[in-house]
Amino acid sequence: MNSASPMTDAAWAASKRNPVVGVFDSGFGGLTVLRALLPRIASANYIYLGDTARLPYGAKSQATIARYAVESARFLEERGCEYLVIACNTATALALEDIRRAVKVPVLGVIEPGVQAARRTIAEADGEVLVLATTATVQSHAYREACAAVGLRATEVACPLLVPLVEEGWTDHAVTREVLRIYLSEALRKCDPQAVLLGCTHYPLIAGAIEQTLRDLGSAAVVIDSAEATAEAAEAELATGMEAHAPGAEAKFECFATDSVEKFERLGSLFLRRSIGQVHLLDIGG
Ligand code: DGL
């Protein structure tokens, strides 16, 4: 297990039939991870926290991101979460160790599962991965290091325009396709990847457009959705001893946001692809 938990993985998992799972993101984007988790670990109860008041994290410094992420993780732990999924790539890249030190429960980040999925996808021992992510994630080189640890070469490219475009709901829009064409053609001049890792919560919503643009540019790279890979890793860690696939089990979730709950309810349904229900407003300071 990716955590500093004193309890062994098996003992911990076996003791939890209906764990309370906290999912944290800087905003709405992590709902792509929650969406992937819900059917996989259906017996869990989820608490989702989107730190929308302080979004975006992707352009902030390490110290600020770590402070924000630790406050949010502590809230989720105090609220009863027994397992935390840091759905935000930027928070994982810059604050995973700070979060692990700050809470007692096991913590899973998104980078490791995404990189492991890339490793499984690429047959060549020293294959090449293109990582698309926020500026802060790229500058941290967390993906490059994680890729190097499994023998993959990574080219990391910041795509700062994609988060605002997705948040605008422009997931199927000519402007988004043009922006993708520019980012990806520049990236493909630097590398010839076998896989493209979506290293940001928002990118799974435009995975189809990313794949199409790669094909248009002559690349056969496989697109890896780190939201799916993370849900798979969480399932592997949590499923032991649980009734994760109990017939009729339906996962319950509750959402908190640190800014406008109306906006969260509207955008959240887009990310979650289902009604998000009532969102609670949370004040965890500035
Ligand atoms: N959640 C962030 C990530 O996955 C994207 C949004 C932000 O910059 O806060 O990197």
Tab-separated table of C-alpha atoms and ligand atoms in Angstrom:
chain	number	residue	atom	x	y	z
A	1	MET	CA	0.000	0.000	0.000
A	2	ASN	CA	1.215	3.495	-0.817
A	3	SER	CA	1.038	4.711	2.711
A	4	ALA	CA	2.829	5.080	5.971
A	5	SER	CA	0.028	3.225	7.748
A	6	PRO	CA	1.240	1.161	10.701
A	7	MET	CA	-1.411	-1.506	9.987
A	8	THR	CA	-0.579	-4.119	7.330
A	9	ASP	CA	-2.543	-3.775	4.124
A	10	ALA	CA	-4.287	-7.116	4.418
A	11	ALA	CA	-5.232	-6.654	8.073
A	12	TRP	CA	-6.530	-3.196	7.407
A	13	ALA	CA	-8.499	-4.111	4.318
A	14	ALA	CA	-9.988	-7.206	5.896
A	15	SER	CA	-11.292	-5.121	8.784
A	16	LYS	CA	-13.227	-2.851	6.451
A	17	ARG	CA	-16.364	-4.030	4.759
A	18	ASN	CA	-17.790	-0.588	4.141
A	19	PRO	CA	-14.834	1.770	4.371
A	20	VAL	CA	-15.274	5.499	4.322
A	21	VAL	CA	-13.111	6.669	1.438
A	22	GLY	CA	-12.090	10.303	1.155
A	23	VAL	CA	-11.408	11.674	-2.318
A	24	PHE	CA	-9.630	14.990	-2.502
A	25	ASP	CA	-9.044	17.353	-5.392
A	26	SER	CA	-8.369	21.030	-5.895
A	27	GLY	CA	-11.821	21.276	-7.462
A	28	PHE	CA	-14.236	19.361	-9.666
A	29	GLY	CA	-11.725	17.414	-11.723
A	30	GLY	CA	-11.204	14.685	-9.133
A	31	LEU	CA	-14.785	13.663	-9.731
A	32	THR	CA	-13.375	11.754	-12.728
A	33	VAL	CA	-11.568	9.613	-10.134
A	34	LEU	CA	-14.713	9.314	-7.976
A	35	ARG	CA	-16.639	8.319	-11.119
A	36	ALA	CA	-14.132	5.528	-11.717
A	37	LEU	CA	-14.192	4.451	-8.046
A	38	LEU	CA	-17.973	4.208	-7.568
A	39	PRO	CA	-18.620	1.054	-9.622
A	40	ARG	CA	-15.339	-0.573	-8.594
A	41	ILE	CA	-15.751	-0.308	-4.820
A	42	ALA	CA	-19.486	-0.128	-4.559
A	43	SER	CA	-19.707	-1.012	-0.872
A	44	ALA	CA	-17.703	2.049	0.211
A	45	ASN	CA	-19.074	5.351	1.412
A	46	TYR	CA	-17.299	8.252	-0.238
A	47	ILE	CA	-16.656	11.770	0.956
A	48	TYR	CA	-15.417	14.051	-1.816
A	49	LEU	CA	-13.777	17.387	-1.103
A	50	GLY	CA	-13.121	19.900	-3.855
A	51	ASP	CA	-11.071	22.887	-2.723
A	52	THR	CA	-12.767	25.118	-5.293
A	53	ALA	CA	-12.066	28.341	-3.390
A	54	ARG	CA	-8.343	27.841	-3.910
A	55	LEU	CA	-8.406	26.253	-7.381
A	56	PRO	CA	-6.294	26.100	-9.504
A	57	TYR	CA	-3.395	24.439	-7.692
A	58	GLY	CA	-1.569	23.903	-10.987
A	59	ALA	CA	0.042	27.348	-11.057
A	60	LYS	CA	0.912	27.613	-7.327
A	61	SER	CA	4.089	26.987	-5.347
A	62	GLN	CA	4.950	23.750	-3.533
A	63	ALA	CA	4.560	25.323	-0.080
A	64	THR	CA	1.101	26.670	-0.863
A	65	ILE	CA	-0.103	23.460	-2.500
A	66	ALA	CA	1.166	21.398	0.442
A	67	ARG	CA	-0.549	23.687	2.990
A	68	TYR	CA	-3.875	23.567	1.139
A	69	ALA	CA	-3.732	19.832	0.499
A	70	VAL	CA	-2.788	18.979	4.099
A	71	GLU	CA	-5.683	21.064	5.463
A	72	SER	CA	-8.087	19.255	3.160
A	73	ALA	CA	-6.702	15.818	3.998
A	74	ARG	CA	-7.026	16.558	7.726
A	75	PHE	CA	-10.650	17.583	7.214
A	76	LEU	CA	-11.386	14.274	5.491
A	77	GLU	CA	-9.665	12.293	8.232
A	78	GLU	CA	-11.551	14.180	10.963
A	79	ARG	CA	-14.754	13.496	9.058
A	80	GLY	CA	-14.129	9.764	9.480
A	81	CYS	CA	-12.354	8.789	6.262
A	82	GLU	CA	-10.325	5.631	6.692
A	83	TYR	CA	-8.575	5.768	3.333
A	84	LEU	CA	-7.674	8.788	1.234
A	85	VAL	CA	-7.368	9.048	-2.522
A	86	ILE	CA	-5.556	12.178	-3.616
A	87	ALA	CA	-7.258	12.557	-6.970
A	88	CYS	CA	-5.387	15.762	-7.817
A	89	ASN	CA	-2.226	15.224	-9.851
A	90	THR	CA	-0.753	18.525	-8.728
A	91	ALA	CA	-1.323	17.767	-5.028
A	92	THR	CA	0.078	14.265	-5.531
A	93	ALA	CA	3.147	15.609	-7.335
A	94	LEU	CA	3.941	18.292	-4.784
A	95	ALA	CA	2.384	17.268	-1.484
A	96	LEU	CA	1.885	13.491	-1.226
A	97	GLU	CA	4.585	13.013	1.408
A	98	ASP	CA	3.347	16.033	3.408
A	99	ILE	CA	-0.175	14.579	3.372
A	100	ARG	CA	1.063	11.157	4.470
A	101	ARG	CA	2.944	12.709	7.361
A	102	ALA	CA	-0.100	14.762	8.396
A	103	VAL	CA	-2.706	11.970	8.608
A	104	LYS	CA	-2.793	8.489	10.110
A	105	VAL	CA	-4.879	6.790	7.428
A	106	PRO	CA	-3.521	5.191	4.236
A	107	VAL	CA	-3.127	7.611	1.327
A	108	LEU	CA	-3.092	6.775	-2.384
A	109	GLY	CA	-1.965	9.317	-4.975
A	110	VAL	CA	-2.689	9.319	-8.714
A	111	ILE	CA	0.829	9.321	-10.127
A	112	GLU	CA	2.034	5.855	-9.154
A	113	PRO	CA	-1.062	4.053	-10.547
A	114	GLY	CA	-0.888	5.998	-13.821
A	115	VAL	CA	2.781	5.204	-14.278
A	116	GLN	CA	2.209	1.528	-13.428
A	117	ALA	CA	-0.532	1.428	-16.073
A	118	ALA	CA	1.901	2.935	-18.597
A	119	ARG	CA	4.491	0.324	-17.639
A	120	ARG	CA	1.970	-2.481	-18.260
A	121	THR	CA	0.977	-0.944	-21.612
A	122	ILE	CA	4.458	-0.474	-23.064
A	123	ALA	CA	6.245	-3.620	-24.145
A	124	GLU	CA	9.689	-2.049	-24.736
A	125	ALA	CA	11.904	-2.106	-21.640
A	126	ASP	CA	12.896	1.547	-22.056
A	127	GLY	CA	9.687	2.839	-23.642
A	128	GLU	CA	8.748	6.473	-23.915
A	129	VAL	CA	5.822	8.224	-22.261
A	130	LEU	CA	4.408	11.665	-22.933
A	131	VAL	CA	2.914	13.142	-19.753
A	132	LEU	CA	0.385	15.955	-20.120
A	133	ALA	CA	-0.124	17.888	-16.885
A	134	THR	CA	-0.364	21.261	-15.158
A	135	THR	CA	2.647	23.579	-14.962
A	136	ALA	CA	3.289	22.788	-11.277
A	137	THR	CA	3.146	19.037	-11.882
A	138	VAL	CA	5.540	19.308	-14.824
A	139	GLN	CA	7.963	21.490	-12.865
A	140	SER	CA	8.013	18.994	-9.981
A	141	HIS	CA	9.191	16.215	-12.377
A	142	ALA	CA	7.272	13.764	-10.185
A	143	TYR	CA	6.097	11.868	-13.257
A	144	ARG	CA	9.588	11.761	-14.769
A	145	GLU	CA	10.965	10.287	-11.545
A	146	ALA	CA	8.140	7.763	-11.190
A	147	CYS	CA	8.590	6.718	-14.835
A	148	ALA	CA	12.365	6.405	-14.440
A	149	ALA	CA	11.807	4.123	-11.433
A	150	VAL	CA	10.068	1.605	-13.738
A	151	GLY	CA	12.458	2.058	-16.644
A	152	LEU	CA	10.373	4.465	-18.742
A	153	ARG	CA	11.536	7.730	-20.269
A	154	ALA	CA	9.073	10.582	-19.777
A	155	THR	CA	8.631	13.845	-21.629
A	156	GLU	CA	6.471	16.142	-19.486
A	157	VAL	CA	4.472	18.867	-21.182
A	158	ALA	CA	2.451	21.556	-19.402
A	159	CYS	CA	-0.972	22.249	-20.942
A	160	PRO	CA	-2.247	25.132	-18.792
A	161	LEU	CA	-5.072	26.099	-21.166
A	162	LEU	CA	-6.847	22.758	-20.918
A	163	VAL	CA	-8.195	23.096	-17.344
A	164	PRO	CA	-10.058	26.370	-18.038
A	165	LEU	CA	-11.397	25.014	-21.346
A	166	VAL	CA	-12.784	21.894	-19.670
A	167	GLU	CA	-14.215	23.959	-16.813
A	168	GLU	CA	-15.938	26.092	-19.426
A	169	GLY	CA	-17.623	22.917	-20.621
A	170	TRP	CA	-15.777	23.124	-23.953
A	171	THR	CA	-14.984	19.430	-24.038
A	172	ASP	CA	-16.211	19.075	-27.622
A	173	HIS	CA	-15.291	22.432	-29.075
A	174	ALA	CA	-13.196	23.597	-32.044
A	175	VAL	CA	-11.074	25.837	-29.797
A	176	THR	CA	-10.182	22.927	-27.498
A	177	ARG	CA	-9.296	20.748	-30.502
A	178	GLU	CA	-7.069	23.501	-31.902
A	179	VAL	CA	-5.339	24.026	-28.542
A	180	LEU	CA	-4.758	20.261	-28.340
A	181	ARG	CA	-3.339	20.222	-31.866
A	182	ILE	CA	-0.827	22.929	-30.904
A	183	TYR	CA	0.205	21.303	-27.600
A	184	LEU	CA	0.487	17.821	-29.070
A	185	SER	CA	2.293	18.775	-32.269
A	186	GLU	CA	4.892	20.634	-30.186
A	187	ALA	CA	5.182	17.679	-27.815
A	188	LEU	CA	5.578	15.167	-30.646
A	189	ARG	CA	8.488	17.166	-31.990
A	190	LYS	CA	10.314	16.346	-28.738
A	191	CYS	CA	9.409	12.668	-28.398
A	192	ASP	CA	7.866	9.621	-30.055
A	193	PRO	CA	5.840	8.104	-27.198
A	194	GLN	CA	4.189	4.697	-27.020
A	195	ALA	CA	1.808	6.032	-24.355
A	196	VAL	CA	0.344	9.387	-23.401
A	197	LEU	CA	-0.442	9.746	-19.708
A	198	LEU	CA	-3.285	12.062	-18.748
A	199	GLY	CA	-1.585	13.638	-15.735
A	200	CYS	CA	-4.380	15.999	-14.758
A	201	THR	CA	-7.864	15.360	-13.401
A	202	HIS	CA	-9.549	17.292	-16.190
A	203	TYR	CA	-8.015	15.540	-19.161
A	204	PRO	CA	-10.090	12.319	-19.038
A	205	LEU	CA	-13.018	14.488	-20.104
A	206	ILE	CA	-11.243	15.195	-23.392
A	207	ALA	CA	-9.548	11.805	-23.740
A	208	GLY	CA	-11.377	11.160	-27.028
A	209	ALA	CA	-10.192	14.463	-28.513
A	210	ILE	CA	-6.628	13.806	-27.310
A	211	GLU	CA	-6.644	10.377	-28.931
A	212	GLN	CA	-8.079	11.732	-32.186
A	213	THR	CA	-5.498	14.542	-32.306
A	214	LEU	CA	-2.672	12.046	-31.766
A	215	ARG	CA	-3.950	9.939	-34.665
A	216	ASP	CA	-4.290	13.037	-36.872
A	217	LEU	CA	-0.668	13.846	-36.063
A	218	GLY	CA	0.426	10.328	-36.991
A	219	SER	CA	1.014	8.996	-33.472
A	220	ALA	CA	-0.218	5.554	-32.427
A	221	ALA	CA	0.396	6.249	-28.710
A	222	VAL	CA	-2.056	4.655	-26.276
A	223	VAL	CA	-3.881	7.157	-24.055
A	224	ILE	CA	-3.767	6.240	-20.367
A	225	ASP	CA	-6.402	7.639	-18.068
A	226	SER	CA	-4.842	7.956	-14.606
A	227	ALA	CA	-8.313	8.283	-13.046
A	228	GLU	CA	-9.137	4.720	-14.144
A	229	ALA	CA	-5.686	3.490	-13.153
A	230	THR	CA	-6.062	5.040	-9.686
A	231	ALA	CA	-9.497	3.517	-9.132
A	232	GLU	CA	-8.055	0.151	-10.141
A	233	ALA	CA	-5.193	0.555	-7.643
A	234	ALA	CA	-7.593	1.591	-4.863
A	235	GLU	CA	-9.755	-1.410	-5.643
A	236	ALA	CA	-6.764	-3.719	-5.444
A	237	GLU	CA	-5.841	-2.274	-2.036
A	238	LEU	CA	-9.331	-2.143	-0.586
A	239	ALA	CA	-11.165	-5.086	-2.083
A	240	THR	CA	-9.579	-7.796	0.084
A	241	GLY	CA	-12.134	-8.919	2.624
A	242	MET	CA	-14.784	-6.507	1.400
A	243	GLU	CA	-18.054	-7.065	-0.318
A	244	ALA	CA	-16.951	-4.694	-3.043
A	245	HIS	CA	-19.035	-6.371	-5.676
A	246	ALA	CA	-21.967	-7.407	-3.526
A	247	PRO	CA	-25.004	-7.710	-5.772
A	248	GLY	CA	-27.171	-4.639	-5.476
A	249	ALA	CA	-24.564	-2.682	-3.533
A	250	GLU	CA	-24.723	0.993	-4.420
A	251	ALA	CA	-21.944	3.327	-3.445
A	252	LYS	CA	-22.964	6.400	-1.475
A	253	PHE	CA	-21.171	9.690	-1.803
A	254	GLU	CA	-21.325	13.103	-0.224
A	255	CYS	CA	-19.613	16.180	-1.683
A	256	PHE	CA	-18.050	19.212	-0.027
A	257	ALA	CA	-16.754	22.307	-1.794
A	258	THR	CA	-14.961	25.338	-0.408
A	259	ASP	CA	-16.667	27.756	-2.828
A	260	SER	CA	-19.971	28.166	-4.681
A	261	VAL	CA	-21.942	24.957	-4.245
A	262	GLU	CA	-24.214	25.939	-7.142
A	263	LYS	CA	-21.272	25.926	-9.568
A	264	PHE	CA	-20.051	22.663	-8.076
A	265	GLU	CA	-23.461	21.052	-8.530
A	266	ARG	CA	-23.587	22.185	-12.175
A	267	LEU	CA	-20.013	21.356	-13.224
A	268	GLY	CA	-19.800	18.361	-10.927
A	269	SER	CA	-22.556	16.564	-12.785
A	270	LEU	CA	-20.535	16.984	-16.009
A	271	PHE	CA	-17.460	15.399	-14.443
A	272	LEU	CA	-19.389	12.681	-12.630
A	273	ARG	CA	-21.780	12.057	-15.535
A	274	ARG	CA	-24.662	11.772	-13.102
A	275	SER	CA	-26.524	14.065	-10.744
A	276	ILE	CA	-24.276	15.093	-7.911
A	277	GLY	CA	-26.996	15.803	-5.377
A	278	GLN	CA	-26.652	18.391	-2.657
A	279	VAL	CA	-23.145	19.800	-2.172
A	280	HIS	CA	-22.099	21.121	1.256
A	281	LEU	CA	-20.207	24.377	1.590
A	282	LEU	CA	-17.071	24.089	3.694
A	283	ASP	CA	-14.879	26.822	5.130
A	284	ILE	CA	-11.352	25.577	5.843
A	285	GLY	CA	-9.695	28.961	5.829
A	286	GLY	CA	-7.903	30.938	3.165
B	1	DGL	N1	-6.653	18.925	-10.142
B	1	DGL	C1	-5.524	19.506	-10.832
B	1	DGL	C2	-4.617	18.374	-11.318
B	1	DGL	O1	-5.008	17.247	-11.469
B	1	DGL	C3	-5.973	20.370	-12.002
B	1	DGL	C4	-6.657	21.656	-11.560
B	1	DGL	C5	-5.755	22.589	-10.777
B	1	DGL	O2	-4.805	23.144	-11.341
B	1	DGL	O3	-6.003	22.748	-9.570
B	1	DGL	O4	-3.463	18.619	-11.563
